[in-house]
């Protein structure tokens, strides 16, 4: 198969450019932090080669999606403890091949004990090997521990003073999610209109693939919340972060409900009967979800999405959608009701009011 547009020999240029663009704030943050840590250790403390000040700063910040201050602090403290332990062992057992092995073993075991992150363990082990393999600093024992402490403190300060744009990354995550939901709705509508099992399968596959997107969005919003609370420059954005976290919470529930509905459709069609009435309802929900997605760029679209969902809710009575239909057919309409309630709550309505927007049964 020939490479698709934007790819060459399997390399996706557009994805690569997206990675660079989304990582640019982190790149700037790391460069500034590393420069500050080096300057303080080199010119402020007089350390000739403050390698660990720079490397601890870089490893504490990194490119991880989870850039919460707590995570940065935990990484910095863990690595500094590893460096101090390595320097202590160096004083006790000296240098050599077997001594390097003992220190590396201790660093890896302790790092795995304190953190679930494999990257953290590798970073801690790397710093411990710097201690063992680099020439002894002129400042004497624990000079490198001091450098590591400088790097950790600078990483935490830079997180607050030169913050990344976690809300922008969260918006990108939301955009990716809604970009997957729209084709899923379209496939589902085609499946109902044309009794097409393959389209239902495609919709179900897309919806199952949205869970990593939801998880990424949740992690990014948690980072945005933590940084906004710490940073004086981002604190004013905290209400926006909380609002978007509410949307995510109920949208996650809605997507889970939509998977159940899709699974029901997938197993129920293929009998030669078309279901245009239900397809119209699902299509209307899909349009409303698309408007909700637009509200991240234009918040005035949120009431429009709310009203569109309310209009769908007023129709969600099996007697209105499928008058005289068998019980098995009406169940599908009933299954759409919790989905619409979750989506209405994502637009900002409390549960009781969202439920009141639905047709009485």
mmCIF file of C-alpha atoms in Angstrom:
data_model
loop_
_atom_site.group_PDB
_atom_site.id
_atom_site.type_symbol
_atom_site.label_atom_id
_atom_site.label_comp_id
_atom_site.label_asym_id
_atom_site.label_seq_id
_atom_site.Cartn_x
_atom_site.Cartn_y
_atom_site.Cartn_z
ATOM 1 C CA UNK A 1 0.000 0.000 0.000
ATOM 2 C CA UNK A 2 1.359 3.417 -0.924
ATOM 3 C CA UNK A 3 2.035 5.851 1.903
ATOM 4 C CA UNK A 4 -0.844 8.239 2.552
ATOM 5 C CA UNK A 5 -0.601 11.970 2.027
ATOM 6 C CA UNK A 6 1.752 13.563 4.484
ATOM 7 C CA UNK A 7 3.785 10.389 4.979
ATOM 8 C CA UNK A 8 6.990 9.112 3.487
ATOM 9 C CA UNK A 9 8.048 5.500 3.975
ATOM 10 C CA UNK A 10 5.645 5.207 6.884
ATOM 11 C CA UNK A 11 6.818 8.462 8.535
ATOM 12 C CA UNK A 12 3.875 10.796 9.144
ATOM 13 C CA UNK A 13 5.149 14.324 8.583
ATOM 14 C CA UNK A 14 1.950 15.949 9.829
ATOM 15 C CA UNK A 15 2.078 14.015 13.096
ATOM 16 C CA UNK A 16 5.735 14.947 13.463
ATOM 17 C CA UNK A 17 4.961 18.636 12.966
ATOM 18 C CA UNK A 18 2.071 18.354 15.437
ATOM 19 C CA UNK A 19 4.443 16.849 18.025
ATOM 20 C CA UNK A 20 6.920 19.669 17.537
ATOM 21 C CA UNK A 21 4.240 22.350 17.738
ATOM 22 C CA UNK A 22 2.587 20.896 20.845
ATOM 23 C CA UNK A 23 5.983 20.373 22.534
ATOM 24 C CA UNK A 24 7.314 23.858 21.804
ATOM 25 C CA UNK A 25 6.253 25.373 25.195
ATOM 26 C CA UNK A 26 7.974 22.456 26.962
ATOM 27 C CA UNK A 27 11.118 22.986 24.860
ATOM 28 C CA UNK A 28 11.263 26.671 25.838
ATOM 29 C CA UNK A 29 10.609 25.821 29.489
ATOM 30 C CA UNK A 30 13.368 23.190 29.610
ATOM 31 C CA UNK A 31 15.912 25.453 27.881
ATOM 32 C CA UNK A 32 15.197 28.348 30.261
ATOM 33 C CA UNK A 33 15.296 26.080 33.326
ATOM 34 C CA UNK A 34 18.540 24.357 32.296
ATOM 35 C CA UNK A 35 20.203 27.715 31.660
ATOM 36 C CA UNK A 36 19.077 29.050 35.037
ATOM 37 C CA UNK A 37 20.221 25.945 36.916
ATOM 38 C CA UNK A 38 23.625 26.005 35.228
ATOM 39 C CA UNK A 39 24.111 29.714 35.912
ATOM 40 C CA UNK A 40 23.256 29.415 39.615
ATOM 41 C CA UNK A 41 25.464 26.375 40.178
ATOM 42 C CA UNK A 42 28.357 27.645 38.027
ATOM 43 C CA UNK A 43 28.474 31.344 38.875
ATOM 44 C CA UNK A 44 26.521 31.463 42.118
ATOM 45 C CA UNK A 45 28.024 28.403 43.850
ATOM 46 C CA UNK A 46 31.296 28.336 41.912
ATOM 47 C CA UNK A 47 30.978 24.711 40.744
ATOM 48 C CA UNK A 48 33.192 24.221 37.712
ATOM 49 C CA UNK A 49 31.081 21.617 35.897
ATOM 50 C CA UNK A 50 27.519 21.489 37.301
ATOM 51 C CA UNK A 51 26.418 18.646 35.051
ATOM 52 C CA UNK A 52 23.853 17.309 37.498
ATOM 53 C CA UNK A 53 22.212 20.708 37.982
ATOM 54 C CA UNK A 54 21.362 20.687 34.283
ATOM 55 C CA UNK A 55 20.480 17.007 33.931
ATOM 56 C CA UNK A 56 18.236 16.956 37.012
ATOM 57 C CA UNK A 57 16.390 19.994 35.673
ATOM 58 C CA UNK A 58 15.855 18.374 32.292
ATOM 59 C CA UNK A 59 14.773 15.008 33.694
ATOM 60 C CA UNK A 60 12.405 16.621 36.226
ATOM 61 C CA UNK A 61 10.593 18.648 33.579
ATOM 62 C CA UNK A 62 10.790 16.397 30.534
ATOM 63 C CA UNK A 63 8.089 16.016 27.894
ATOM 64 C CA UNK A 64 5.660 14.010 30.000
ATOM 65 C CA UNK A 65 1.997 14.901 29.550
ATOM 66 C CA UNK A 66 1.713 14.924 33.315
ATOM 67 C CA UNK A 67 3.537 18.177 34.102
ATOM 68 C CA UNK A 68 1.856 18.790 37.452
ATOM 69 C CA UNK A 69 4.048 20.567 40.022
ATOM 70 C CA UNK A 70 3.608 17.573 42.335
ATOM 71 C CA UNK A 71 5.011 15.247 39.673
ATOM 72 C CA UNK A 72 7.921 17.613 39.014
ATOM 73 C CA UNK A 73 8.612 17.812 42.761
ATOM 74 C CA UNK A 74 8.445 14.038 43.226
ATOM 75 C CA UNK A 75 10.838 13.463 40.335
ATOM 76 C CA UNK A 76 13.278 16.104 41.558
ATOM 77 C CA UNK A 77 13.259 14.867 45.164
ATOM 78 C CA UNK A 78 13.657 11.255 44.072
ATOM 79 C CA UNK A 79 16.582 11.994 41.785
ATOM 80 C CA UNK A 80 18.321 14.187 44.354
ATOM 81 C CA UNK A 81 17.962 11.443 46.974
ATOM 82 C CA UNK A 82 19.461 9.018 44.452
ATOM 83 C CA UNK A 83 22.409 11.335 43.879
ATOM 84 C CA UNK A 84 22.984 11.812 47.615
ATOM 85 C CA UNK A 85 22.809 8.058 48.187
ATOM 86 C CA UNK A 86 25.309 7.490 45.366
ATOM 87 C CA UNK A 87 27.700 10.017 46.859
ATOM 88 C CA UNK A 88 27.351 8.379 50.270
ATOM 89 C CA UNK A 89 28.076 4.938 48.807
ATOM 90 C CA UNK A 90 30.996 6.413 46.916
ATOM 91 C CA UNK A 91 32.511 7.554 50.210
ATOM 92 C CA UNK A 92 31.903 4.159 51.819
ATOM 93 C CA UNK A 93 32.847 1.682 49.083
ATOM 94 C CA UNK A 94 34.858 3.801 46.658
ATOM 95 C CA UNK A 95 35.009 3.510 42.866
ATOM 96 C CA UNK A 96 35.322 0.458 40.670
ATOM 97 C CA UNK A 97 33.408 -1.897 38.447
ATOM 98 C CA UNK A 98 31.635 -3.812 41.199
ATOM 99 C CA UNK A 99 31.000 -0.593 43.140
ATOM 100 C CA UNK A 100 29.330 0.882 40.034
ATOM 101 C CA UNK A 101 27.126 -2.187 39.884
ATOM 102 C CA UNK A 102 26.139 -1.890 43.549
ATOM 103 C CA UNK A 103 25.214 1.783 43.166
ATOM 104 C CA UNK A 104 23.295 1.185 39.942
ATOM 105 C CA UNK A 105 21.408 -1.710 41.523
ATOM 106 C CA UNK A 106 20.522 0.383 44.576
ATOM 107 C CA UNK A 107 19.411 3.351 42.461
ATOM 108 C CA UNK A 108 17.129 1.233 40.258
ATOM 109 C CA UNK A 109 15.572 -0.663 43.178
ATOM 110 C CA UNK A 110 14.918 2.475 45.212
ATOM 111 C CA UNK A 111 13.537 4.357 42.192
ATOM 112 C CA UNK A 112 11.142 1.504 41.367
ATOM 113 C CA UNK A 113 10.062 1.417 45.005
ATOM 114 C CA UNK A 114 9.169 5.105 45.116
ATOM 115 C CA UNK A 115 7.742 5.603 41.604
ATOM 116 C CA UNK A 116 5.660 3.696 39.072
ATOM 117 C CA UNK A 117 7.392 5.530 36.225
ATOM 118 C CA UNK A 118 10.031 3.520 34.388
ATOM 119 C CA UNK A 119 11.405 6.767 32.931
ATOM 120 C CA UNK A 120 11.976 8.055 36.468
ATOM 121 C CA UNK A 121 13.962 4.929 37.386
ATOM 122 C CA UNK A 122 16.144 5.307 34.298
ATOM 123 C CA UNK A 123 16.739 9.001 35.083
ATOM 124 C CA UNK A 124 17.682 8.253 38.695
ATOM 125 C CA UNK A 125 20.041 5.474 37.603
ATOM 126 C CA UNK A 126 21.648 7.753 35.017
ATOM 127 C CA UNK A 127 22.322 10.439 37.623
ATOM 128 C CA UNK A 128 23.848 7.844 39.967
ATOM 129 C CA UNK A 129 26.239 6.758 37.214
ATOM 130 C CA UNK A 130 27.272 10.364 36.660
ATOM 131 C CA UNK A 131 28.295 10.423 40.323
ATOM 132 C CA UNK A 132 30.296 7.217 40.009
ATOM 133 C CA UNK A 133 31.945 7.784 36.633
ATOM 134 C CA UNK A 134 32.663 11.509 36.465
ATOM 135 C CA UNK A 135 35.814 12.875 38.130
ATOM 136 C CA UNK A 136 35.365 13.976 41.735
ATOM 137 C CA UNK A 137 34.334 17.660 41.917
ATOM 138 C CA UNK A 138 36.641 20.226 43.481
ATOM 139 C CA UNK A 139 34.012 21.158 46.041
ATOM 140 C CA UNK A 140 34.262 17.875 47.910
ATOM 141 C CA UNK A 141 31.597 15.360 48.988
ATOM 142 C CA UNK A 142 27.962 16.088 48.212
ATOM 143 C CA UNK A 143 28.800 18.916 45.814
ATOM 144 C CA UNK A 144 26.831 17.064 43.141
ATOM 145 C CA UNK A 145 23.925 16.593 45.545
ATOM 146 C CA UNK A 146 23.825 20.358 45.915
ATOM 147 C CA UNK A 147 23.851 20.703 42.125
ATOM 148 C CA UNK A 148 20.972 18.245 41.927
ATOM 149 C CA UNK A 149 19.054 20.214 44.558
ATOM 150 C CA UNK A 150 19.564 23.401 42.533
ATOM 151 C CA UNK A 151 18.241 21.638 39.451
ATOM 152 C CA UNK A 152 15.168 20.337 41.284
ATOM 153 C CA UNK A 153 14.320 23.709 42.820
ATOM 154 C CA UNK A 154 14.745 25.483 39.503
ATOM 155 C CA UNK A 155 12.505 22.903 37.768
ATOM 156 C CA UNK A 156 9.748 23.566 40.297
ATOM 157 C CA UNK A 157 10.113 27.347 40.118
ATOM 158 C CA UNK A 158 10.114 27.355 36.330
ATOM 159 C CA UNK A 159 6.938 25.249 36.357
ATOM 160 C CA UNK A 160 5.234 28.167 38.117
ATOM 161 C CA UNK A 161 7.041 31.158 36.608
ATOM 162 C CA UNK A 162 7.460 29.997 33.000
ATOM 163 C CA UNK A 163 4.507 27.613 32.739
ATOM 164 C CA UNK A 164 3.656 25.567 29.717
ATOM 165 C CA UNK A 165 0.276 26.027 28.090
ATOM 166 C CA UNK A 166 -1.600 23.039 29.538
ATOM 167 C CA UNK A 167 -4.972 24.516 28.667
ATOM 168 C CA UNK A 168 -3.921 24.823 25.037
ATOM 169 C CA UNK A 169 -2.828 21.183 25.055
ATOM 170 C CA UNK A 170 -6.127 20.221 26.699
ATOM 171 C CA UNK A 171 -7.995 22.045 23.924
ATOM 172 C CA UNK A 172 -5.980 20.079 21.367
ATOM 173 C CA UNK A 173 -6.949 16.846 23.167
ATOM 174 C CA UNK A 174 -10.614 17.886 23.079
ATOM 175 C CA UNK A 175 -10.366 18.658 19.367
ATOM 176 C CA UNK A 176 -8.900 15.217 18.669
ATOM 177 C CA UNK A 177 -11.718 13.565 20.620
ATOM 178 C CA UNK A 178 -14.503 15.420 18.842
ATOM 179 C CA UNK A 179 -12.799 14.730 15.516
ATOM 180 C CA UNK A 180 -13.246 11.010 16.259
ATOM 181 C CA UNK A 181 -16.811 11.299 17.536
ATOM 182 C CA UNK A 182 -18.196 12.910 14.393
ATOM 183 C CA UNK A 183 -17.230 10.062 11.992
ATOM 184 C CA UNK A 184 -18.544 7.582 14.583
ATOM 185 C CA UNK A 185 -21.946 9.284 14.577
ATOM 186 C CA UNK A 186 -21.943 9.406 10.776
ATOM 187 C CA UNK A 187 -21.185 5.677 10.549
ATOM 188 C CA UNK A 188 -23.895 4.931 13.082
ATOM 189 C CA UNK A 189 -26.462 6.924 11.127
ATOM 190 C CA UNK A 190 -25.557 5.128 7.905
ATOM 191 C CA UNK A 191 -25.808 1.788 9.692
ATOM 192 C CA UNK A 192 -29.366 2.580 10.806
ATOM 193 C CA UNK A 193 -30.495 4.068 7.490
ATOM 194 C CA UNK A 194 -29.128 1.263 5.323
ATOM 195 C CA UNK A 195 -29.088 -1.724 7.692
ATOM 196 C CA UNK A 196 -25.311 -1.834 7.267
ATOM 197 C CA UNK A 197 -23.511 -3.939 9.864
ATOM 198 C CA UNK A 198 -20.097 -2.890 8.566
ATOM 199 C CA UNK A 199 -20.870 0.755 9.335
ATOM 200 C CA UNK A 200 -21.981 -0.183 12.838
ATOM 201 C CA UNK A 201 -18.736 -2.118 13.300
ATOM 202 C CA UNK A 202 -16.770 0.917 12.139
ATOM 203 C CA UNK A 203 -18.613 3.176 14.583
ATOM 204 C CA UNK A 204 -17.952 0.784 17.447
ATOM 205 C CA UNK A 205 -14.247 0.575 16.578
ATOM 206 C CA UNK A 206 -13.947 4.346 16.524
ATOM 207 C CA UNK A 207 -15.742 4.734 19.844
ATOM 208 C CA UNK A 208 -13.576 2.107 21.520
ATOM 209 C CA UNK A 209 -10.501 3.958 20.254
ATOM 210 C CA UNK A 210 -11.619 7.171 21.977
ATOM 211 C CA UNK A 211 -10.730 5.955 25.485
ATOM 212 C CA UNK A 212 -7.012 6.828 25.185
ATOM 213 C CA UNK A 213 -8.063 10.286 23.947
ATOM 214 C CA UNK A 214 -10.326 10.730 26.957
ATOM 215 C CA UNK A 215 -7.524 9.582 29.259
ATOM 216 C CA UNK A 216 -5.044 11.991 27.653
ATOM 217 C CA UNK A 217 -7.501 14.854 27.996
ATOM 218 C CA UNK A 218 -8.106 14.012 31.659
ATOM 219 C CA UNK A 219 -4.359 13.932 32.396
ATOM 220 C CA UNK A 220 -3.787 17.245 30.620
ATOM 221 C CA UNK A 221 -6.648 18.954 32.452
ATOM 222 C CA UNK A 222 -5.335 17.702 35.790
ATOM 223 C CA UNK A 223 -1.967 19.203 34.889
ATOM 224 C CA UNK A 224 -3.672 22.458 33.860
ATOM 225 C CA UNK A 225 -5.557 22.552 37.172
ATOM 226 C CA UNK A 226 -2.394 21.994 39.243
ATOM 227 C CA UNK A 227 -0.292 24.522 37.347
ATOM 228 C CA UNK A 228 -3.081 27.137 37.368
ATOM 229 C CA UNK A 229 -3.323 26.873 41.153
ATOM 230 C CA UNK A 230 0.430 27.346 41.540
ATOM 231 C CA UNK A 231 1.265 29.867 38.841
ATOM 232 C CA UNK A 232 0.308 33.519 39.446
ATOM 233 C CA UNK A 233 0.165 33.964 35.677
ATOM 234 C CA UNK A 234 -2.381 31.208 35.072
ATOM 235 C CA UNK A 235 -4.541 31.404 38.206
ATOM 236 C CA UNK A 236 -7.172 33.478 36.409
ATOM 237 C CA UNK A 237 -7.694 30.599 33.980
ATOM 238 C CA UNK A 238 -8.625 28.153 36.730
ATOM 239 C CA UNK A 239 -12.418 28.676 36.282
ATOM 240 C CA UNK A 240 -12.057 27.809 32.586
ATOM 241 C CA UNK A 241 -10.098 24.675 33.466
ATOM 242 C CA UNK A 242 -12.760 23.630 35.981
ATOM 243 C CA UNK A 243 -15.498 24.224 33.403
ATOM 244 C CA UNK A 244 -13.740 22.084 30.819
ATOM 245 C CA UNK A 245 -13.090 19.380 33.425
ATOM 246 C CA UNK A 246 -16.861 19.245 34.004
ATOM 247 C CA UNK A 247 -17.456 18.844 30.271
ATOM 248 C CA UNK A 248 -14.919 16.030 30.158
ATOM 249 C CA UNK A 249 -16.475 14.249 33.155
ATOM 250 C CA UNK A 250 -19.919 14.056 31.582
ATOM 251 C CA UNK A 251 -18.651 13.588 28.056
ATOM 252 C CA UNK A 252 -16.738 10.539 29.266
ATOM 253 C CA UNK A 253 -20.003 9.115 30.635
ATOM 254 C CA UNK A 254 -21.777 9.987 27.395
ATOM 255 C CA UNK A 255 -19.173 8.202 25.260
ATOM 256 C CA UNK A 256 -19.453 5.117 27.462
ATOM 257 C CA UNK A 257 -23.240 5.208 26.982
ATOM 258 C CA UNK A 258 -22.791 5.705 23.253
ATOM 259 C CA UNK A 259 -20.616 2.595 23.067
ATOM 260 C CA UNK A 260 -23.406 0.580 24.721
ATOM 261 C CA UNK A 261 -25.977 2.011 22.296
ATOM 262 C CA UNK A 262 -23.702 1.276 19.346
ATOM 263 C CA UNK A 263 -23.144 -2.268 20.522
ATOM 264 C CA UNK A 264 -26.930 -2.717 20.736
ATOM 265 C CA UNK A 265 -27.331 -1.381 17.200
ATOM 266 C CA UNK A 266 -24.471 -3.543 15.938
ATOM 267 C CA UNK A 267 -26.112 -6.719 17.221
ATOM 268 C CA UNK A 268 -29.664 -5.696 16.305
ATOM 269 C CA UNK A 269 -29.367 -4.727 12.664
ATOM 270 C CA UNK A 270 -28.636 -6.933 9.685
ATOM 271 C CA UNK A 271 -32.205 -8.203 9.491
ATOM 272 C CA UNK A 272 -33.029 -6.366 6.249
ATOM 273 C CA UNK A 273 -34.992 -3.576 7.979
ATOM 274 C CA UNK A 274 -34.023 0.065 7.813
ATOM 275 C CA UNK A 275 -34.521 2.352 10.802
ATOM 276 C CA UNK A 276 -34.640 5.921 9.461
ATOM 277 C CA UNK A 277 -36.584 7.281 12.458
ATOM 278 C CA UNK A 278 -33.899 6.263 14.930
ATOM 279 C CA UNK A 279 -31.219 7.362 12.451
ATOM 280 C CA UNK A 280 -32.712 10.872 12.444
ATOM 281 C CA UNK A 281 -32.548 11.040 16.243
ATOM 282 C CA UNK A 282 -28.923 9.817 16.320
ATOM 283 C CA UNK A 283 -28.007 12.280 13.570
ATOM 284 C CA UNK A 284 -29.491 15.145 15.624
ATOM 285 C CA UNK A 285 -27.472 14.080 18.653
ATOM 286 C CA UNK A 286 -24.347 13.970 16.487
ATOM 287 C CA UNK A 287 -24.985 17.527 15.254
ATOM 288 C CA UNK A 288 -25.433 18.747 18.833
ATOM 289 C CA UNK A 289 -22.189 17.039 19.896
ATOM 290 C CA UNK A 290 -20.417 18.770 17.021
ATOM 291 C CA UNK A 291 -21.706 22.140 18.247
ATOM 292 C CA UNK A 292 -20.530 21.291 21.770
ATOM 293 C CA UNK A 293 -17.079 20.651 20.313
ATOM 294 C CA UNK A 294 -17.143 24.063 18.648
ATOM 295 C CA UNK A 295 -17.841 25.695 22.023
ATOM 296 C CA UNK A 296 -14.211 25.221 23.091
ATOM 297 C CA UNK A 297 -13.210 27.856 20.548
ATOM 298 C CA UNK A 298 -16.448 29.884 20.814
ATOM 299 C CA UNK A 299 -18.081 29.552 24.214
ATOM 300 C CA UNK A 300 -21.285 31.138 22.915
ATOM 301 C CA UNK A 301 -21.913 27.912 21.020
ATOM 302 C CA UNK A 302 -22.513 26.017 24.275
ATOM 303 C CA UNK A 303 -26.099 27.291 24.779
ATOM 304 C CA UNK A 304 -26.761 26.374 21.147
ATOM 305 C CA UNK A 305 -25.620 22.815 21.841
ATOM 306 C CA UNK A 306 -27.752 22.755 24.982
ATOM 307 C CA UNK A 307 -30.866 23.808 23.096
ATOM 308 C CA UNK A 308 -30.185 21.324 20.300
ATOM 309 C CA UNK A 309 -29.892 18.510 22.836
ATOM 310 C CA UNK A 310 -33.032 19.705 24.595
ATOM 311 C CA UNK A 311 -34.900 19.528 21.294
ATOM 312 C CA UNK A 312 -33.726 15.943 20.864
ATOM 313 C CA UNK A 313 -34.689 15.137 24.435
ATOM 314 C CA UNK A 314 -38.256 16.337 23.883
ATOM 315 C CA UNK A 315 -38.572 13.736 21.101
ATOM 316 C CA UNK A 316 -37.152 10.800 23.060
ATOM 317 C CA UNK A 317 -40.414 8.989 23.633
ATOM 318 C CA UNK A 318 -40.778 5.638 21.839
ATOM 319 C CA UNK A 319 -44.421 6.509 21.164
ATOM 320 C CA UNK A 320 -43.258 9.574 19.215
ATOM 321 C CA UNK A 321 -40.228 8.116 17.435
ATOM 322 C CA UNK A 322 -41.575 4.606 16.734
ATOM 323 C CA UNK A 323 -45.343 4.623 17.232
ATOM 324 C CA UNK A 324 -46.737 1.104 17.458
ATOM 325 C CA UNK A 325 -43.284 -0.526 17.328
ATOM 326 C CA UNK A 326 -42.433 -3.735 19.158
ATOM 327 C CA UNK A 327 -40.798 -3.568 22.594
ATOM 328 C CA UNK A 328 -37.423 -4.627 21.198
ATOM 329 C CA UNK A 329 -37.370 -1.617 18.882
ATOM 330 C CA UNK A 330 -38.434 0.875 21.554
ATOM 331 C CA UNK A 331 -35.592 -0.171 23.855
ATOM 332 C CA UNK A 332 -33.092 1.552 21.557
ATOM 333 C CA UNK A 333 -34.910 4.872 21.923
ATOM 334 C CA UNK A 334 -34.966 4.451 25.694
ATOM 335 C CA UNK A 335 -31.213 3.778 25.687
ATOM 336 C CA UNK A 336 -30.621 7.164 24.071
ATOM 337 C CA UNK A 337 -32.147 8.996 27.043
ATOM 338 C CA UNK A 338 -29.190 8.571 29.486
ATOM 339 C CA UNK A 339 -26.841 9.571 26.668
ATOM 340 C CA UNK A 340 -28.688 12.851 26.128
ATOM 341 C CA UNK A 341 -28.825 13.523 29.883
ATOM 342 C CA UNK A 342 -25.042 13.144 30.127
ATOM 343 C CA UNK A 343 -24.552 15.469 27.161
ATOM 344 C CA UNK A 344 -26.923 18.061 28.634
ATOM 345 C CA UNK A 345 -24.947 17.958 31.874
ATOM 346 C CA UNK A 346 -21.772 18.468 29.840
ATOM 347 C CA UNK A 347 -23.290 21.741 28.623
ATOM 348 C CA UNK A 348 -23.665 22.890 32.234
ATOM 349 C CA UNK A 349 -27.115 21.732 33.344
ATOM 350 C CA UNK A 350 -27.568 20.031 36.719
ATOM 351 C CA UNK A 351 -28.902 16.473 36.631
ATOM 352 C CA UNK A 352 -32.506 17.254 37.594
ATOM 353 C CA UNK A 353 -32.840 19.995 34.997
ATOM 354 C CA UNK A 354 -31.193 17.846 32.306
ATOM 355 C CA UNK A 355 -33.615 15.049 33.072
ATOM 356 C CA UNK A 356 -36.546 17.455 32.963
ATOM 357 C CA UNK A 357 -35.615 18.389 29.372
ATOM 358 C CA UNK A 358 -36.560 14.868 28.217
ATOM 359 C CA UNK A 359 -40.005 13.819 27.083
ATOM 360 C CA UNK A 360 -42.169 12.334 29.833
ATOM 361 C CA UNK A 361 -42.858 8.640 29.495
#
